[in-house]
Protein backbone atom coordinates (compact mmCIF):
# COMPACT_ATOMS: atom_id res chain seq x y z
CA UNK A 1 278.95 182.87 150.60
CA UNK A 2 279.88 182.17 146.97
CA UNK A 3 276.38 181.50 145.65
CA UNK A 4 275.00 184.65 147.25
CA UNK A 5 277.86 186.69 145.82
CA UNK A 6 276.80 185.38 142.40
CA UNK A 7 273.30 186.73 143.07
CA UNK A 8 271.60 183.39 143.70
CA UNK A 9 268.72 183.22 146.18
CA UNK A 10 270.11 180.93 148.89
CA UNK A 11 268.71 179.67 152.17
CA UNK A 12 270.55 177.48 154.66
CA UNK A 13 268.88 174.23 155.75
CA UNK A 14 269.89 172.65 159.10
CA UNK A 15 269.83 168.87 158.67
CA UNK A 16 269.92 165.84 160.94
CA UNK A 17 272.15 163.01 159.67
CA UNK A 18 271.11 159.35 159.59
CA UNK A 19 273.42 157.02 161.54
CA UNK A 20 273.75 153.96 159.29
CA UNK A 21 275.32 151.86 162.03
CA UNK A 22 272.59 152.48 164.60
CA UNK A 23 269.79 152.87 162.01
CA UNK A 24 268.52 156.07 163.61
CA UNK A 25 268.66 159.80 162.97
CA UNK A 26 270.88 161.84 165.23
CA UNK A 27 269.56 164.16 167.90
CA UNK A 28 271.13 167.37 166.57
CA UNK A 29 271.13 169.25 163.26
CA UNK A 30 274.83 168.99 162.52
CA UNK A 31 274.78 169.17 158.72
CA UNK A 32 274.15 172.13 156.45
CA UNK A 33 272.48 171.93 153.02
CA UNK A 34 271.38 174.76 150.74
CA UNK A 35 268.03 175.59 149.19
CA UNK A 36 268.68 177.57 146.02
CA UNK A 37 266.11 179.30 143.83
CA UNK A 38 267.08 180.24 140.28
CA UNK A 39 265.80 183.30 138.43
CA UNK A 40 263.34 181.14 136.46
CA UNK A 41 261.84 179.81 139.69
CA UNK A 42 263.59 176.43 139.62
CA UNK A 43 264.16 175.14 143.16
CA UNK A 44 267.30 173.12 143.91
CA UNK A 45 268.83 171.28 146.85
CA UNK A 46 272.60 171.79 146.90
CA UNK A 47 275.17 170.08 149.09
CA UNK A 48 278.96 169.95 148.82
CA UNK A 49 279.97 168.23 152.02
CA UNK A 50 278.20 164.92 152.42
CA UNK A 51 280.58 162.39 150.89
CA UNK A 52 278.50 159.88 148.92
CA UNK A 53 275.62 162.18 148.18
CA UNK A 54 274.69 163.83 144.90
CA UNK A 55 277.44 165.46 142.84
CA UNK A 56 275.04 167.75 140.99
CA UNK A 57 272.13 169.68 142.58
CA UNK A 58 268.83 167.87 143.05
CA UNK A 59 265.55 169.33 141.89
CA UNK A 60 263.57 170.24 144.99
CA UNK A 61 260.75 167.87 144.10
CA UNK A 62 259.23 165.30 146.44
CA UNK A 63 258.50 161.69 145.46
CA UNK A 64 260.35 161.50 142.17
CA UNK A 65 263.51 159.53 141.39
CA UNK A 66 266.51 161.54 140.29
CA UNK A 67 269.82 160.36 138.90
CA UNK A 68 272.70 162.68 139.84
CA UNK A 69 275.76 161.15 138.14
CA UNK A 70 276.79 158.84 141.00
CA UNK A 71 273.50 157.18 141.90
CA UNK A 72 269.77 157.58 142.45
CA UNK A 73 268.34 160.10 144.89
CA UNK A 74 264.91 161.16 146.06
CA UNK A 75 263.22 163.52 148.49
CA UNK A 76 260.35 162.04 150.49
CA UNK A 77 258.19 163.22 153.37
CA UNK A 78 258.40 161.16 156.54
CA UNK A 79 255.26 159.31 157.67
CA UNK A 80 254.51 161.92 160.35
CA UNK A 81 254.73 164.72 157.78
CA UNK A 82 257.24 166.68 159.86
CA UNK A 83 260.39 166.15 157.82
CA UNK A 84 261.70 165.89 154.29
CA UNK A 85 264.19 163.06 153.95
CA UNK A 86 267.01 162.78 151.42
CA UNK A 87 267.71 159.20 150.35
CA UNK A 88 270.34 157.74 148.04
CA UNK A 89 270.07 154.40 146.28
CA UNK A 90 271.34 151.91 143.75
CA UNK A 91 269.56 149.42 141.53
CA UNK A 92 269.00 146.11 143.27
CA UNK A 93 269.22 144.20 139.97
CA UNK A 94 268.11 144.38 136.39
CA UNK A 95 264.89 142.68 135.38
CA UNK A 96 265.57 140.00 132.81
CA UNK A 97 266.98 141.34 129.58
CA UNK A 98 265.73 144.87 130.10
CA UNK A 99 268.16 147.38 128.62
CA UNK A 100 268.14 150.12 131.25
CA UNK A 101 270.48 152.95 130.34
CA UNK A 102 271.01 156.13 132.33
CA UNK A 103 272.39 159.50 131.24
CA UNK A 104 276.11 159.79 131.90
CA UNK A 105 277.30 162.95 130.19
CA UNK A 106 277.22 165.83 130.70
CA UNK A 107 277.24 165.64 134.52
CA UNK A 108 273.79 166.88 135.47
CA UNK A 109 270.76 165.70 137.43
CA UNK A 110 267.96 163.98 135.54
CA UNK A 111 264.50 162.92 136.73
CA UNK A 112 264.17 159.30 135.59
CA UNK A 113 261.14 157.10 135.01
CA UNK A 114 261.80 154.02 137.13
CA UNK A 115 259.87 152.06 139.76
CA UNK A 116 261.33 153.18 143.15
CA UNK A 117 260.92 149.62 144.47
CA UNK A 118 263.72 148.51 142.12
CA UNK A 119 266.14 150.64 144.09
CA UNK A 120 267.70 149.95 147.48
CA UNK A 121 267.28 153.21 149.41
CA UNK A 122 269.40 154.47 152.31
CA UNK A 123 268.53 157.64 154.27
CA UNK A 124 271.18 160.37 154.23
CA UNK A 125 269.60 163.11 156.32
CA UNK A 126 266.34 164.89 156.99
CA UNK A 127 265.19 168.44 157.65
CA UNK A 128 262.04 170.20 158.79
CA UNK A 129 259.28 170.74 156.23
CA UNK A 130 259.04 174.26 157.68
CA UNK A 131 262.69 175.15 157.00
CA UNK A 132 261.64 178.11 154.80
CA UNK A 133 260.11 179.78 157.86
CA UNK A 134 263.41 179.57 159.74
CA UNK A 135 266.23 182.12 159.65
CA UNK A 136 269.42 180.10 159.82
CA UNK A 137 272.91 181.61 160.10
CA UNK A 138 276.34 180.00 160.16
CA UNK A 139 276.69 181.03 163.81
CA UNK A 140 273.79 178.70 164.60
CA UNK A 141 276.06 175.73 163.86
CA UNK A 142 278.58 176.50 166.61
CA UNK A 143 277.16 173.87 168.96
CA UNK A 144 276.75 171.42 166.08
CA UNK A 145 280.43 171.80 165.18
CA UNK A 146 281.41 170.99 168.77
CA UNK A 147 279.16 167.93 168.62
CA UNK A 148 280.75 166.64 165.40
CA UNK A 149 284.26 167.07 166.79
CA UNK A 150 283.59 165.42 170.16
CA UNK A 151 280.65 163.01 169.80
CA UNK A 152 281.51 159.31 170.22
CA UNK A 153 278.73 158.54 167.71
CA UNK A 154 280.37 160.49 164.90
CA UNK A 155 282.22 158.15 162.54
CA UNK A 156 284.64 160.94 161.63
CA UNK A 157 286.21 160.61 165.08
CA UNK A 158 286.98 156.88 164.86
CA UNK A 159 288.38 156.05 161.44
CA UNK A 160 290.76 157.35 158.85
CA UNK A 161 288.38 158.57 156.17
CA UNK A 162 289.35 159.93 152.79
CA UNK A 163 287.11 159.96 149.72
CA UNK A 164 287.09 161.60 146.33
CA UNK A 165 284.40 161.32 143.67
CA UNK A 166 285.42 160.68 140.07
CA UNK A 167 283.45 161.42 136.93
CA UNK A 168 285.41 160.43 133.84
CA UNK A 169 284.48 158.66 130.58
CA UNK A 170 286.42 155.59 131.71
CA UNK A 171 285.48 155.67 135.40
CA UNK A 172 282.39 156.87 137.27
CA UNK A 173 282.52 156.28 141.01
CA UNK A 174 284.90 157.12 143.81
CA UNK A 175 288.10 156.22 145.62
CA UNK A 176 288.12 155.97 149.38
CA UNK A 177 290.22 155.05 152.38
CA UNK A 178 288.11 153.70 155.23
CA UNK A 179 290.14 152.71 158.26
CA UNK A 180 292.94 150.54 156.89
CA UNK A 181 291.32 149.70 153.55
CA UNK A 182 291.47 151.32 150.14
CA UNK A 183 288.10 151.05 148.38
CA UNK A 184 287.23 151.56 144.72
CA UNK A 185 283.56 152.32 144.07
CA UNK A 186 282.28 151.76 140.52
CA UNK A 187 278.90 153.05 139.36
CA UNK A 188 277.52 151.81 136.06
CA UNK A 189 273.88 152.24 135.02
CA UNK A 190 273.01 153.01 138.63
CA UNK A 191 274.57 149.82 140.03
CA UNK A 192 277.44 150.24 142.51
CA UNK A 193 280.19 147.65 142.95
CA UNK A 194 283.13 147.84 145.32
CA UNK A 195 286.67 146.48 145.48
CA UNK A 196 288.52 146.45 148.80
CA UNK A 197 292.30 146.40 149.26
CA UNK A 198 294.05 146.19 152.66
CA UNK A 199 296.57 148.89 153.60
CA UNK A 200 299.46 148.65 156.05
CA UNK A 201 301.00 151.53 157.98
CA UNK A 202 304.45 149.98 157.56
CA UNK A 203 304.19 150.23 153.77
CA UNK A 204 304.74 153.98 153.78
CA UNK A 205 305.89 154.33 150.16
CA UNK A 206 302.87 152.42 148.89
CA UNK A 207 300.51 154.44 151.08
CA UNK A 208 301.98 157.81 150.08
CA UNK A 209 301.95 156.88 146.39
CA UNK A 210 298.29 155.89 146.69
CA UNK A 211 297.37 159.17 148.39
CA UNK A 212 299.22 161.11 145.72
CA UNK A 213 297.90 159.17 142.73
CA UNK A 214 294.26 158.77 143.75
CA UNK A 215 293.64 161.76 146.04
CA UNK A 216 296.27 164.29 144.93
CA UNK A 217 297.61 164.44 148.51
CA UNK A 218 301.35 164.72 149.17
CA UNK A 219 302.96 163.93 152.54
CA UNK A 220 306.60 164.14 153.56
CA UNK A 221 306.01 162.82 157.07
CA UNK A 222 304.83 159.31 157.85
CA UNK A 223 301.11 158.64 157.54
CA UNK A 224 299.30 156.55 160.15
CA UNK A 225 295.91 154.95 159.46
CA UNK A 226 293.37 154.53 162.26
CA UNK A 227 290.94 151.63 162.12
């Protein structure tokens, strides 16, 4: 593992993903996050494979609001005290003429002083509060990988999904293809807006140009979208 080869103290965290459609957590730990401890004792939550989640590591601190380039995030304990939950959120609206500005550059996580009730929160995943007592290896995710590939409840098996995060002076957000739509996600001062554009399989030149321009993907064969 790269971080371990760079002499970081790393521990794997098995996580259970929240199903947004069904509004429930799954029944298997099929996602992997990383708990990283720096030499100065700073504890971080790192994750590189969960689409719309944080682009920069979160501080491993419970019940504080963090802004990680592409939105707000927080770690909270569930009501039963058994799990730590990762949530992402966006400002619901500004209050009056309040000038609320968030750090944009450089790309790094900041703990921000804001009332959490002003943010619309969505669970991403949860993990056991006792994860530090567990010894987790990559081999432990063999069954989870089978579940992700074959489960009818996994969105990855039903739609064409392609997403890339962007962090540029002129554009902070993401580009995505969900089913047969191209979506532009804009994030400004913590508020996300979206623009949706329909895509057609028969318009192969347009589709290939879009994949090349926005996602740096090149295809010679025809591309078929699944909705």
